[in-house]
Structures are given as C-alpha cells and as structure tokens.
C-alpha atoms as a PDB file:
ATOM      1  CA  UNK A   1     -31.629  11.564  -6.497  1.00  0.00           C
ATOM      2  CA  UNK A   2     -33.795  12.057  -3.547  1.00  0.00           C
ATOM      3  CA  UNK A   3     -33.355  15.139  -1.148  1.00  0.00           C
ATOM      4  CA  UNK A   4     -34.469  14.333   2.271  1.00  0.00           C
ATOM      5  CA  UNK A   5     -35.232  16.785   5.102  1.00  0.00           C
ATOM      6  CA  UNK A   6     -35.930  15.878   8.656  1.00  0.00           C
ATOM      7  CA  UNK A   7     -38.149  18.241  11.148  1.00  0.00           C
ATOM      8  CA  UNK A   8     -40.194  18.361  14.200  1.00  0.00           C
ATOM      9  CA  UNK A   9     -37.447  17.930  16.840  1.00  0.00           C
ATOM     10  CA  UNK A  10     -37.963  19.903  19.993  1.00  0.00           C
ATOM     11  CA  UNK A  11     -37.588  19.614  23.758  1.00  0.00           C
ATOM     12  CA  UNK A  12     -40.292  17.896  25.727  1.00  0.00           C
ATOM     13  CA  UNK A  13     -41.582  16.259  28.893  1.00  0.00           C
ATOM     14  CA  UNK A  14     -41.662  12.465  29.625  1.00  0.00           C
ATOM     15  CA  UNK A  15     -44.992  11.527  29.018  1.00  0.00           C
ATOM     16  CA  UNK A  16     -45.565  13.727  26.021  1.00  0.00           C
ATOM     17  CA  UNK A  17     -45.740  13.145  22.257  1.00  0.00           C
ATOM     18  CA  UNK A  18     -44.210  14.496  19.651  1.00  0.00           C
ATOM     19  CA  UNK A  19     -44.719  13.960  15.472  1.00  0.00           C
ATOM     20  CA  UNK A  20     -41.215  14.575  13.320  1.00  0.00           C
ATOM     21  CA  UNK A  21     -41.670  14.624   9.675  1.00  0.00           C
ATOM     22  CA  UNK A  22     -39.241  13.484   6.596  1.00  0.00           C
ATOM     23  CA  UNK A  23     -39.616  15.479   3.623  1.00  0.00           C
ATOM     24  CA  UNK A  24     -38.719  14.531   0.214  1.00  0.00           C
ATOM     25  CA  UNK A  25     -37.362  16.533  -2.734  1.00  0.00           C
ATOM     26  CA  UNK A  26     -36.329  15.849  -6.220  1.00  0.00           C
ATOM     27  CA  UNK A  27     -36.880  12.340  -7.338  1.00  0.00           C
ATOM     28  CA  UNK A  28     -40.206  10.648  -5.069  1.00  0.00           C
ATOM     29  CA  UNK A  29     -39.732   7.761  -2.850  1.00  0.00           C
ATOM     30  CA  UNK A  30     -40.929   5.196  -5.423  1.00  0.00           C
ATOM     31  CA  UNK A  31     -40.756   1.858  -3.778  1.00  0.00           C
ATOM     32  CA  UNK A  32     -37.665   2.685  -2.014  1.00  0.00           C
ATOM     33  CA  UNK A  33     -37.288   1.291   1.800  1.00  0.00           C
ATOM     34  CA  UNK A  34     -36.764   3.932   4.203  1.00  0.00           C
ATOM     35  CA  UNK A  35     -36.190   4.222   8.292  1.00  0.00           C
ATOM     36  CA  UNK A  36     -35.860   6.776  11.112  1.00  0.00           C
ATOM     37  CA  UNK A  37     -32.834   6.154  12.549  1.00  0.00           C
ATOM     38  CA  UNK A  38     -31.527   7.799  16.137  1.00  0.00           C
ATOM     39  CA  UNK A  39     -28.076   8.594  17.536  1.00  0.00           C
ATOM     40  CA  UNK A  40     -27.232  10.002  21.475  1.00  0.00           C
ATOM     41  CA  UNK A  41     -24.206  11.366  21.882  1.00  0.00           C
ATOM     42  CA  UNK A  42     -21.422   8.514  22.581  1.00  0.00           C
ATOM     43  CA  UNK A  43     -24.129   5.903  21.361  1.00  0.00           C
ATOM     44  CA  UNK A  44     -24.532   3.673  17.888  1.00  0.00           C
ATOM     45  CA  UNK A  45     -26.459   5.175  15.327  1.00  0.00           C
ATOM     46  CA  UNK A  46     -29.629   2.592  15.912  1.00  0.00           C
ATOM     47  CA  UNK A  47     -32.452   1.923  14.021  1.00  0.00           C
ATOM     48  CA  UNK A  48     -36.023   3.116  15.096  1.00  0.00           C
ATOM     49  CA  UNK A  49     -38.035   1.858  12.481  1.00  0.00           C
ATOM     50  CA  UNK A  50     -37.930   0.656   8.808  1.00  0.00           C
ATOM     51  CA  UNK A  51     -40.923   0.723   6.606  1.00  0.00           C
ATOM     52  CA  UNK A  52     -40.632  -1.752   4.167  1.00  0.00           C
ATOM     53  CA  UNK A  53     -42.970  -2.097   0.859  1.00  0.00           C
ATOM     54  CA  UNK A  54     -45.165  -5.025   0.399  1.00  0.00           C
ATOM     55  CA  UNK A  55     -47.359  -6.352  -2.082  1.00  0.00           C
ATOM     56  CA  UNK A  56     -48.767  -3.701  -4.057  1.00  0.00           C
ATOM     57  CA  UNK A  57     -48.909  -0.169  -3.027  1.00  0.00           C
ATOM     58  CA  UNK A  58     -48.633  -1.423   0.496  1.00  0.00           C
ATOM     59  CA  UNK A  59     -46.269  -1.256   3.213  1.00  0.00           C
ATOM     60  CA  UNK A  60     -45.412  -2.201   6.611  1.00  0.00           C
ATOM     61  CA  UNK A  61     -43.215  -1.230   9.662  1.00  0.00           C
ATOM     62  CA  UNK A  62     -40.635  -2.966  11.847  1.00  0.00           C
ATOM     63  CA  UNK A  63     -40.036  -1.442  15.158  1.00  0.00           C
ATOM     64  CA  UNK A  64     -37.511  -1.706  17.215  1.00  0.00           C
ATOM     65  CA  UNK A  65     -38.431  -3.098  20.522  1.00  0.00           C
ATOM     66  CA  UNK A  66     -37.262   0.151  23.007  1.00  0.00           C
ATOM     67  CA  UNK A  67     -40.732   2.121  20.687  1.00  0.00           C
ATOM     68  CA  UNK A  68     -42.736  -0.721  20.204  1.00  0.00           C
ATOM     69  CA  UNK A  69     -45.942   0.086  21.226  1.00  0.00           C
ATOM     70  CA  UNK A  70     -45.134   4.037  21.400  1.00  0.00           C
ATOM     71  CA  UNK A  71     -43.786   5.078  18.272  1.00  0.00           C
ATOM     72  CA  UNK A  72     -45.606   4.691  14.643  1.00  0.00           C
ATOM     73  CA  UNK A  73     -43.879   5.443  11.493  1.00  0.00           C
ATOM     74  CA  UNK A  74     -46.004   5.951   8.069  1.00  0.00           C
ATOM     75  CA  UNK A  75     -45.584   7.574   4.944  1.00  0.00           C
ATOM     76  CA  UNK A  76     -47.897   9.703   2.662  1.00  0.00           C
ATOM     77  CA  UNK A  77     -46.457   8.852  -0.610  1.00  0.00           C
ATOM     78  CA  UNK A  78     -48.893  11.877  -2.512  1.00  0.00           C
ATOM     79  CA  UNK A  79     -46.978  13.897  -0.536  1.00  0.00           C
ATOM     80  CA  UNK A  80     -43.449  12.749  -0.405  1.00  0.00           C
ATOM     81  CA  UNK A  81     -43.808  12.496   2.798  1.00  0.00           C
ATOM     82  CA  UNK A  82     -42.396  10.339   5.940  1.00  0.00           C
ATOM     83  CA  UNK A  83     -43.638  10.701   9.733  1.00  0.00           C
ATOM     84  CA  UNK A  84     -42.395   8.948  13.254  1.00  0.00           C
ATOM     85  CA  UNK A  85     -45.068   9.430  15.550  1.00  0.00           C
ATOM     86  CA  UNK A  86     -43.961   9.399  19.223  1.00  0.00           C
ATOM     87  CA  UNK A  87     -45.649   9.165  22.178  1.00  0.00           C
ATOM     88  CA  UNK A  88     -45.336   8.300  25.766  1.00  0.00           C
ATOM     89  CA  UNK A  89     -41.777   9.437  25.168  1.00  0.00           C
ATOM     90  CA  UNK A  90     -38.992   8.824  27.730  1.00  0.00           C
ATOM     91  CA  UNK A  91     -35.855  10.437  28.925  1.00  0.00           C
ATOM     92  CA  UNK A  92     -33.927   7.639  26.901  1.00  0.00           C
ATOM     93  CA  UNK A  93     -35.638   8.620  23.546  1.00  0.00           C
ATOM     94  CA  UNK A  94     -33.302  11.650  23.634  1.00  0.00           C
ATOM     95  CA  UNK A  95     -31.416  11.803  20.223  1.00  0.00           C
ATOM     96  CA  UNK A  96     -30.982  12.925  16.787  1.00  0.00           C
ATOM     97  CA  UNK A  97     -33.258  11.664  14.626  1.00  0.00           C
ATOM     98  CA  UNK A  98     -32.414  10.753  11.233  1.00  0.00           C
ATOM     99  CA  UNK A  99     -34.819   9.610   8.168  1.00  0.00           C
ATOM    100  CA  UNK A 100     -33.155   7.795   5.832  1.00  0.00           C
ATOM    101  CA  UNK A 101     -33.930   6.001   2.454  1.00  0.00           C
ATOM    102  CA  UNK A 102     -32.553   2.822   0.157  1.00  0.00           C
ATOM    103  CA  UNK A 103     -32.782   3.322  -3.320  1.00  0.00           C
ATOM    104  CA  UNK A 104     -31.275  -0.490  -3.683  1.00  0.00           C
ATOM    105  CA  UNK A 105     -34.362  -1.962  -1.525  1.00  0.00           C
ATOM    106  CA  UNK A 106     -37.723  -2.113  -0.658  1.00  0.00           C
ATOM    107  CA  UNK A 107     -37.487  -4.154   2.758  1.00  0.00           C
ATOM    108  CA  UNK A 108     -35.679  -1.651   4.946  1.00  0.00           C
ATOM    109  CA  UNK A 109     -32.567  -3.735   6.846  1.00  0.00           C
ATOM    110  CA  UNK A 110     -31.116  -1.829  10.183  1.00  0.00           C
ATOM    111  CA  UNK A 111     -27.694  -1.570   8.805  1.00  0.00           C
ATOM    112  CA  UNK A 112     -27.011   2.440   8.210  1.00  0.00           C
ATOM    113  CA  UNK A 113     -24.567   1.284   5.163  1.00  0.00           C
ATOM    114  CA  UNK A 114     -27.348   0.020   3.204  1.00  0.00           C
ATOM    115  CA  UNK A 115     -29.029   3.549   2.839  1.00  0.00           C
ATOM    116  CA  UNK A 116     -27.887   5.709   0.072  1.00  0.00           C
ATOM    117  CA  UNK A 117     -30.093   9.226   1.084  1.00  0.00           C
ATOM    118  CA  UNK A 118     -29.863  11.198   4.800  1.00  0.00           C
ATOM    119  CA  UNK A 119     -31.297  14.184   6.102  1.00  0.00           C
ATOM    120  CA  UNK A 120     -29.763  16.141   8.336  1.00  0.00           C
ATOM    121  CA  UNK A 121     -31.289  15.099  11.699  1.00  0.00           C
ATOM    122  CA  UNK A 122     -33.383  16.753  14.217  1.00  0.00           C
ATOM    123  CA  UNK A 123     -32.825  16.952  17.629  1.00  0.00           C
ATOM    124  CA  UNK A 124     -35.935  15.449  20.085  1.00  0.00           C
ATOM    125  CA  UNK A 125     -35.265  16.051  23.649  1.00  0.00           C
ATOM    126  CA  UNK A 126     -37.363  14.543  26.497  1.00  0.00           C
ATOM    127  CA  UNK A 127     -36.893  15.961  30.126  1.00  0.00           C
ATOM    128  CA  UNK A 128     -38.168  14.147  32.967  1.00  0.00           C
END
C-alpha cells in the first residue's frame, strides 16, 4: 500500500506562487497514475491535473483548463515524490488540495472513484 501525504498549503496573494508537495510512504509509486485534485467548500471535488505514464520511464500531464498555463505538476520518482506548481494564482484557486494515486492505472482519468490512495489535503488560500 502506498501512504500519501500532501503539504505546502498556505495563504497567499493573487498574483503569487506557491509549490505543494505529495509525499509517498510505504510501497513507491511504480507506474501508478496519480492527480492533484481540489475541493471549495460547497463545490465538486475537481480534478487539477493527472500525470499519466507513457512509454518508458516517461510521463505526461493533463491539465485542466481553469490552470492551464499556470499550474505544472511533476513527479520525482527517486524520491517518492509528487509536486503542483502554482503560479499566477487567483482568488478562485482557493481549495483543498488533494494528491491522489491509482494503483489500477497508469493514464490518470478525472473520476475521484478510480483512485484507490488519498492524502489528507492541504489548504491553499489566495486573497486578492
């Protein structure tokens, strides 16, 4: 099983950026797909972005359209390791954050049913 661990969150200004990690413990990612999903209060838990594994030891990221262009998700597998990347953040990028993982899959989907490991979530707050 795989033990994931969100951090990073904090309170911010529009404008500014802001790196949250996903830590891994116990079993290592493998090839699984994973995704930072978000959730505002009264909102769907929506999908952010899914990094998917391609041929090889590669991978690649889908992005939702709201972060395109803003946000960058990656992963340093030697270290177990997810990151979202935000900048240029925005009042409506206010949510918990939530990594997430899919031990089934290595193309990540945006349904939250098709992930088997959560962390906890961390809070990001953007203040204009």
């Amino acid at each position: 099983q795989v033990q994931l661990v969100e951090s990073g969150g904090a309170s911010v200004q529009a404008g500014g950026s802001l790196r949250l990690s996903c830590a891994a413990s116990g079993r290592t990612f493998n090839n699984y797909a994973m995704a930072w999903f978000r959730q505002a209060p009264g909102k769907e838990r929506e999908i952010v972005v899914g990094i998917s594994w391609g041929g090889g030891r590669t991978y690649y990221a889908d992005y939702a359209d709201s972060v395109k262009g803003r946000f960058t998700g990656f992963r340093d597998n030697a270290k177990n390791t997810m990151y979202l990347q935000m900048n240029s953040l925005k009042s409506e990028d206010t949510a918990v954050y939530y990594c997430a993982a899919d031990s089934r899959r290595t193309v990540a989907t945006s349904t939250r049913e098709s992930y088997d490991y959560w962390g906890q979530g961390t809070q990001v707050t953007v203040s204009s």
